[in-house]
Coordinates of C-alpha atoms and ligand atoms in Angstrom, one line a residue:
X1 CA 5.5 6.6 21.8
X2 CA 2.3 7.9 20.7
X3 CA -0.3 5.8 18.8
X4 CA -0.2 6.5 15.2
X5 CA -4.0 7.0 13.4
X6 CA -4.3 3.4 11.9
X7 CA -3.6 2.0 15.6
X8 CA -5.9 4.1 17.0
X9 CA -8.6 3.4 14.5
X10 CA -7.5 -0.3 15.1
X11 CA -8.0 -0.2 18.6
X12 CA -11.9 1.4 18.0
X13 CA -10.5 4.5 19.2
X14 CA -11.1 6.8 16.5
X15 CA -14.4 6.0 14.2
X16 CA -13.2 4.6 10.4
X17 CA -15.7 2.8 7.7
X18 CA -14.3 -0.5 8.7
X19 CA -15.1 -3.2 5.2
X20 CA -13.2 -6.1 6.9
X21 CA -11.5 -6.8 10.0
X22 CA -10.1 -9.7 11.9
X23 CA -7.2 -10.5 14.6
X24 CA -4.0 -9.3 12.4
X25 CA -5.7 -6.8 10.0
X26 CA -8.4 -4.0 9.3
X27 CA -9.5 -2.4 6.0
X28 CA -11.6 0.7 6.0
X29 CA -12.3 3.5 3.4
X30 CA -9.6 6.5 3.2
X31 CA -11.1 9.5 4.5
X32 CA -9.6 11.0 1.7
X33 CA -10.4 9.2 -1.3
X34 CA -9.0 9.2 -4.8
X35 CA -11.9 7.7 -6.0
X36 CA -14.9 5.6 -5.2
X37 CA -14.3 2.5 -3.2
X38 CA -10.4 3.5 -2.6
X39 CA -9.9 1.4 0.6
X40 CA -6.7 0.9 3.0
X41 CA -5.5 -2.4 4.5
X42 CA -3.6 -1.9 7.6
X43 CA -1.9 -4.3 10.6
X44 CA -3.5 -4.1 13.3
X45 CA -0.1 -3.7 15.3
X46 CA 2.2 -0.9 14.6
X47 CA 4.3 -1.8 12.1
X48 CA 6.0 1.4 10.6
X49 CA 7.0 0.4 6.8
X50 CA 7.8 -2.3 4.4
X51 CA 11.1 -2.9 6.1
X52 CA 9.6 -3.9 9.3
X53 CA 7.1 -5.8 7.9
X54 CA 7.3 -9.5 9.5
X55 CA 6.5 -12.4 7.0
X56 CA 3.6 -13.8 8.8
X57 CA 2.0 -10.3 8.9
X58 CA 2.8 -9.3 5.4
X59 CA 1.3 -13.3 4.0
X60 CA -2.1 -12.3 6.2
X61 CA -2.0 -8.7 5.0
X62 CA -2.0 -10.4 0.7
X63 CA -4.8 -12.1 1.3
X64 CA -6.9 -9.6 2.9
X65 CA -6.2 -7.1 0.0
X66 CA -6.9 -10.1 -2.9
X67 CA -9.9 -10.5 -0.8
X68 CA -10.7 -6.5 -0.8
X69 CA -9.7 -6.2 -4.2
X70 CA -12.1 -8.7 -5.5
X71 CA -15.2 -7.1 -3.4
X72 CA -14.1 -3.5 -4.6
X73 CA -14.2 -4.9 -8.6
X74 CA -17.4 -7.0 -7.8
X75 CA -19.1 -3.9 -6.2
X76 CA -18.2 -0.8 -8.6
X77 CA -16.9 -3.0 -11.9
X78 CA -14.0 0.0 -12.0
X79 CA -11.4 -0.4 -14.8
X80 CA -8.8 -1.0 -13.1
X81 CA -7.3 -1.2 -9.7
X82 CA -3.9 0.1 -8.1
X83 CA -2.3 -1.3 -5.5
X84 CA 0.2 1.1 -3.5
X85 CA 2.1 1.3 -0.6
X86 CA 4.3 3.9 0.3
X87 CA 7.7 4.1 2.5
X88 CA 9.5 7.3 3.6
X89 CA 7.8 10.7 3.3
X90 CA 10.1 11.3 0.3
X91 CA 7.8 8.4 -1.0
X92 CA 4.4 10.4 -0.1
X93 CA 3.9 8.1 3.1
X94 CA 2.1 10.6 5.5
X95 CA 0.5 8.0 7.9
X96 CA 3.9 5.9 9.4
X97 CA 1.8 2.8 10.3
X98 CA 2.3 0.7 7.1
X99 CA -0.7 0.4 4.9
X100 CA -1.8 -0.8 1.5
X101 CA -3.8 1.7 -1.0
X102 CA -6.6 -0.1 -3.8
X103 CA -7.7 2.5 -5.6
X104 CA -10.3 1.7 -8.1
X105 CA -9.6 3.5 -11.3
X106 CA -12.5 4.6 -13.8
X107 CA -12.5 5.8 -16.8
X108 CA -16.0 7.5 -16.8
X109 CA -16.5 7.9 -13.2
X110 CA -13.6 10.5 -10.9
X111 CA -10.2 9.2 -11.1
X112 CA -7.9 11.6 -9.0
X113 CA -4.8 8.8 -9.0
X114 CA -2.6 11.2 -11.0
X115 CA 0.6 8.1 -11.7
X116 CA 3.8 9.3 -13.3
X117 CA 5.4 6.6 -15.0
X118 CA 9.0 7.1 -16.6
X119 CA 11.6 5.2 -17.6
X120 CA 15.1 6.5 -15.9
X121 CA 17.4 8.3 -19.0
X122 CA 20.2 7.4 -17.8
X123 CA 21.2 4.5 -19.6
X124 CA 23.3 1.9 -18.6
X125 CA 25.6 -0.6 -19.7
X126 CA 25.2 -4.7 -19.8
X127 CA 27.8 -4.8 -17.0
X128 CA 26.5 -2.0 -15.1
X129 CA 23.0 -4.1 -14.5
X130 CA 24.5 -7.0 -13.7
X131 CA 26.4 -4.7 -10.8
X132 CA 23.0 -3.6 -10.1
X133 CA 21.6 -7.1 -9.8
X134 CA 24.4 -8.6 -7.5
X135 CA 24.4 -5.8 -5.1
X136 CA 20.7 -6.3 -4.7
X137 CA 21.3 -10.1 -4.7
X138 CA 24.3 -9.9 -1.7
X139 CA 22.2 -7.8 -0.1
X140 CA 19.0 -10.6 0.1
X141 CA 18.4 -12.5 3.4
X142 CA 18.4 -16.1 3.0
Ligands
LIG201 P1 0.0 7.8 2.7 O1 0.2 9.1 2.0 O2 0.4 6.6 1.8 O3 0.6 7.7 4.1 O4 -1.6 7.7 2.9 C1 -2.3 8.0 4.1 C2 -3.7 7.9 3.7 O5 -4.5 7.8 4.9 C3 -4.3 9.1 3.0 O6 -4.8 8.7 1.7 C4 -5.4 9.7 3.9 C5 -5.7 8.5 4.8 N1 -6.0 9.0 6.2 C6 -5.3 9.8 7.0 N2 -6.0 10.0 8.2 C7 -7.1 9.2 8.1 C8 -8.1 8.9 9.0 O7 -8.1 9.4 10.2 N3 -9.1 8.0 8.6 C9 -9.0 7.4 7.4 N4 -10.0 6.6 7.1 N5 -8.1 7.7 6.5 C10 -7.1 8.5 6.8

């Protein structure tokens, strides 16, 4: 199969603004950013999406974007700071090689984050969440 763009920027393949790097990860600067100092953390291997994400990997990957996220509010002092990651196309994922968006938010400086937040309509009954809840629950590895 053919290596997606993170592996190949990984592998020093393609050219990227690299901010960290080290055996499991790399974090670089989007080449198509939202706003100033939006950076992606990525696995080094390719890993296509949260579902495949292996424990060890994902623990590594947590650190490295507290770590990020910290330099990117100590650098530019933004507002605020999203952290995203996307599954499925459906979901906006473009790149299938899982990574993690921060995205600095400003409210002076360019902010082109655009969230939509809203709560579902449909309402539901007490009983209907709990369904909800189990399903999820049965569905849980141990
Ligand atoms: P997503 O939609 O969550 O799959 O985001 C993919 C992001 O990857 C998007 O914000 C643009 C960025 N991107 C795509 N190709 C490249 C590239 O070659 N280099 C860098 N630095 N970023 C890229």
């Amino acid at each position: 199969m053919s290596k997606t763009i993170f592996e190949q920027i990984a592998a020093g393949d393609i050219p990227a603004n690299i901010v960290y790097e080290d055996e499991v990860c790399i974090a670089f600067t989007d080449a198509f950013p939202l706003s100033k100092g939006h950076t992606l953390v990525v696995p080094r291997k390719p890993v296509e999406n949260i579902y495949d994400l292996d424990e060890e990997t994902g623990a590594h990957l947590m650190k490295t974007i507290t770590n990020v996220a910290n330099a990117i509010r100590d650098a530019f002092s933004p507002d605020g700071l999203n952290v995203v990651q996307n599954n499925g196309s459906y979901a906006s994922q473009s790149v299938f090689h899982i990574h993690f968006h921060l995205i600095p938010r400003y409210k002076d400086g360019y902010d082109g984050f655009g969230y939509q937040w809203e709560q579902d309509p449909n309402e539901r009954t007490d009983a209907e969440k709990s369904e909800i809840e189990n399903t999820i629950r049965t569905h849980l590895n141990a």
